[in-house]
Amino acid sequence: QVQLVESGGGLVQPGGSLRLSCAASGLTFSSYHMSWYRQAPGKERELVASTTNGGSSNYADSVKGRFTISRDNAKKMVYLQMDSLKPEDTAVYYCKGQRLSIYFWGQGTQVTVSS
């Protein structure tokens, strides 16, 4: 049974930092592309950052230079370091694992950026 479990969300002030973690189990983690998505109230889910099984990364323009995605294949973990957070980063953040046409989602973790 595949599970993706996110953690690390919370309330942070503008300009602050958070580190999200996603723990994977039940899949051959190293062969999966891993991504972080987010969904704000009333908006569609959007891609934030992704890392391929080869280790290359991509970012949404809105988070470039502020967010960093990383993965630890030995621990089956993917991380999202979020710095210089803005109120518009407020959303539920989801971890996604994909290999070819097979994909899995985590349950999400809430990030709220507010003073």
mmCIF file of C-alpha atoms in Angstrom:
data_model
loop_
_atom_site.group_PDB
_atom_site.id
_atom_site.type_symbol
_atom_site.label_atom_id
_atom_site.label_comp_id
_atom_site.label_asym_id
_atom_site.label_seq_id
_atom_site.Cartn_x
_atom_site.Cartn_y
_atom_site.Cartn_z
ATOM 1 C CA GLN A 1 0.000 0.000 0.000
ATOM 2 C CA VAL A 2 1.446 3.323 -1.104
ATOM 3 C CA GLN A 3 1.411 6.183 1.378
ATOM 4 C CA LEU A 4 2.647 9.745 1.125
ATOM 5 C CA VAL A 5 2.483 11.613 4.419
ATOM 6 C CA GLU A 6 3.202 15.338 4.577
ATOM 7 C CA SER A 7 4.246 17.214 7.698
ATOM 8 C CA GLY A 8 5.757 20.529 8.699
ATOM 9 C CA GLY A 9 2.951 22.925 7.891
ATOM 10 C CA GLY A 10 1.761 25.612 10.248
ATOM 11 C CA LEU A 11 1.325 29.304 10.860
ATOM 12 C CA VAL A 12 4.235 31.598 10.049
ATOM 13 C CA GLN A 13 4.680 35.340 9.741
ATOM 14 C CA PRO A 14 5.469 36.962 6.399
ATOM 15 C CA GLY A 15 9.176 36.687 5.680
ATOM 16 C CA GLY A 16 9.472 33.538 7.741
ATOM 17 C CA SER A 17 10.451 30.005 6.776
ATOM 18 C CA LEU A 18 8.993 26.517 6.931
ATOM 19 C CA ARG A 19 10.274 23.141 5.864
ATOM 20 C CA LEU A 20 7.746 20.630 4.614
ATOM 21 C CA SER A 21 8.490 16.929 4.606
ATOM 22 C CA CYS A 22 6.865 14.071 2.730
ATOM 23 C CA ALA A 23 7.486 10.507 3.841
ATOM 24 C CA ALA A 24 6.864 7.834 1.222
ATOM 25 C CA SER A 25 6.250 4.146 1.730
ATOM 26 C CA GLY A 26 5.113 1.233 -0.381
ATOM 27 C CA LEU A 27 6.802 2.357 -3.596
ATOM 28 C CA THR A 28 10.196 2.240 -5.263
ATOM 29 C CA PHE A 29 10.866 5.817 -4.294
ATOM 30 C CA SER A 30 14.032 6.365 -6.322
ATOM 31 C CA SER A 31 12.191 5.683 -9.578
ATOM 32 C CA TYR A 32 9.462 8.251 -8.934
ATOM 33 C CA HIS A 33 9.314 11.886 -9.867
ATOM 34 C CA MET A 34 8.279 13.780 -6.736
ATOM 35 C CA SER A 35 6.431 17.074 -6.651
ATOM 36 C CA TRP A 36 4.868 19.594 -4.320
ATOM 37 C CA TYR A 37 1.552 21.160 -5.269
ATOM 38 C CA ARG A 38 -0.602 23.653 -3.414
ATOM 39 C CA GLN A 39 -4.226 24.659 -3.413
ATOM 40 C CA ALA A 40 -5.507 27.902 -1.978
ATOM 41 C CA PRO A 41 -9.202 28.402 -1.139
ATOM 42 C CA GLY A 42 -11.232 28.938 -4.292
ATOM 43 C CA LYS A 43 -8.279 28.228 -6.560
ATOM 44 C CA GLU A 44 -7.100 25.263 -8.588
ATOM 45 C CA ARG A 45 -4.298 23.052 -7.402
ATOM 46 C CA GLU A 46 -0.984 24.253 -8.851
ATOM 47 C CA LEU A 47 2.484 22.834 -9.213
ATOM 48 C CA VAL A 48 5.003 24.446 -6.881
ATOM 49 C CA ALA A 49 8.160 22.400 -7.412
ATOM 50 C CA SER A 50 9.217 19.038 -8.738
ATOM 51 C CA THR A 51 12.271 16.827 -8.722
ATOM 52 C CA THR A 52 12.878 13.999 -11.153
ATOM 53 C CA ASN A 53 14.280 10.605 -10.335
ATOM 54 C CA GLY A 54 17.480 11.917 -11.900
ATOM 55 C CA GLY A 55 17.651 14.769 -9.426
ATOM 56 C CA SER A 56 16.813 17.763 -11.630
ATOM 57 C CA SER A 57 14.343 20.301 -10.289
ATOM 58 C CA ASN A 58 11.754 22.741 -11.574
ATOM 59 C CA TYR A 59 9.900 25.550 -9.854
ATOM 60 C CA ALA A 60 6.867 27.694 -10.434
ATOM 61 C CA ASP A 61 7.876 31.261 -11.272
ATOM 62 C CA SER A 62 6.102 32.499 -8.149
ATOM 63 C CA VAL A 63 8.453 30.578 -5.836
ATOM 64 C CA LYS A 64 11.762 30.638 -7.721
ATOM 65 C CA GLY A 65 14.569 31.844 -5.499
ATOM 66 C CA ARG A 66 12.486 31.338 -2.344
ATOM 67 C CA PHE A 67 11.641 27.618 -2.282
ATOM 68 C CA THR A 68 13.971 24.628 -2.615
ATOM 69 C CA ILE A 69 12.908 21.049 -3.257
ATOM 70 C CA SER A 70 15.158 18.170 -2.293
ATOM 71 C CA ARG A 71 14.918 14.418 -1.926
ATOM 72 C CA ASP A 72 16.629 11.691 0.061
ATOM 73 C CA ASN A 73 16.161 8.409 -1.758
ATOM 74 C CA ALA A 74 17.653 6.360 1.072
ATOM 75 C CA LYS A 75 15.085 7.729 3.511
ATOM 76 C CA LYS A 76 12.268 7.897 0.939
ATOM 77 C CA MET A 77 11.719 11.539 1.777
ATOM 78 C CA VAL A 78 11.106 14.687 -0.221
ATOM 79 C CA TYR A 79 11.365 18.148 1.298
ATOM 80 C CA LEU A 80 10.279 21.654 0.463
ATOM 81 C CA GLN A 81 12.268 24.418 2.120
ATOM 82 C CA MET A 82 10.202 27.600 1.957
ATOM 83 C CA ASP A 83 11.887 30.921 2.737
ATOM 84 C CA SER A 84 10.733 34.528 2.503
ATOM 85 C CA LEU A 85 7.150 33.367 2.778
ATOM 86 C CA LYS A 86 4.370 35.656 1.614
ATOM 87 C CA PRO A 87 0.655 35.738 2.478
ATOM 88 C CA GLU A 88 -0.089 34.508 -1.041
ATOM 89 C CA ASP A 89 1.787 31.296 -0.242
ATOM 90 C CA THR A 90 -1.067 30.357 2.096
ATOM 91 C CA ALA A 91 -2.517 27.054 0.889
ATOM 92 C CA VAL A 92 -2.758 23.353 1.529
ATOM 93 C CA TYR A 93 0.448 21.786 0.254
ATOM 94 C CA TYR A 94 0.357 18.304 -1.267
ATOM 95 C CA CYS A 95 3.068 15.824 -2.077
ATOM 96 C CA LYS A 96 2.730 13.830 -5.296
ATOM 97 C CA GLY A 97 4.693 10.860 -6.551
ATOM 98 C CA GLN A 98 4.521 9.886 -10.214
ATOM 99 C CA ARG A 99 6.056 7.229 -12.413
ATOM 100 C CA LEU A 100 4.792 7.117 -16.001
ATOM 101 C CA SER A 101 0.976 7.121 -15.743
ATOM 102 C CA ILE A 102 0.867 6.032 -12.095
ATOM 103 C CA TYR A 103 0.640 8.722 -9.434
ATOM 104 C CA PHE A 104 -0.183 9.069 -5.755
ATOM 105 C CA TRP A 105 -1.130 12.023 -3.556
ATOM 106 C CA GLY A 106 -0.612 12.753 0.078
ATOM 107 C CA GLN A 107 -3.346 14.139 2.313
ATOM 108 C CA GLY A 108 -1.902 17.647 2.435
ATOM 109 C CA THR A 109 -0.567 19.970 5.095
ATOM 110 C CA GLN A 110 -1.826 23.500 5.760
ATOM 111 C CA VAL A 111 0.537 26.455 5.447
ATOM 112 C CA THR A 112 -0.741 29.816 6.623
ATOM 113 C CA VAL A 113 1.338 32.969 6.213
ATOM 114 C CA SER A 114 -0.104 35.777 8.265
ATOM 115 C CA SER A 115 0.885 38.425 10.769
#
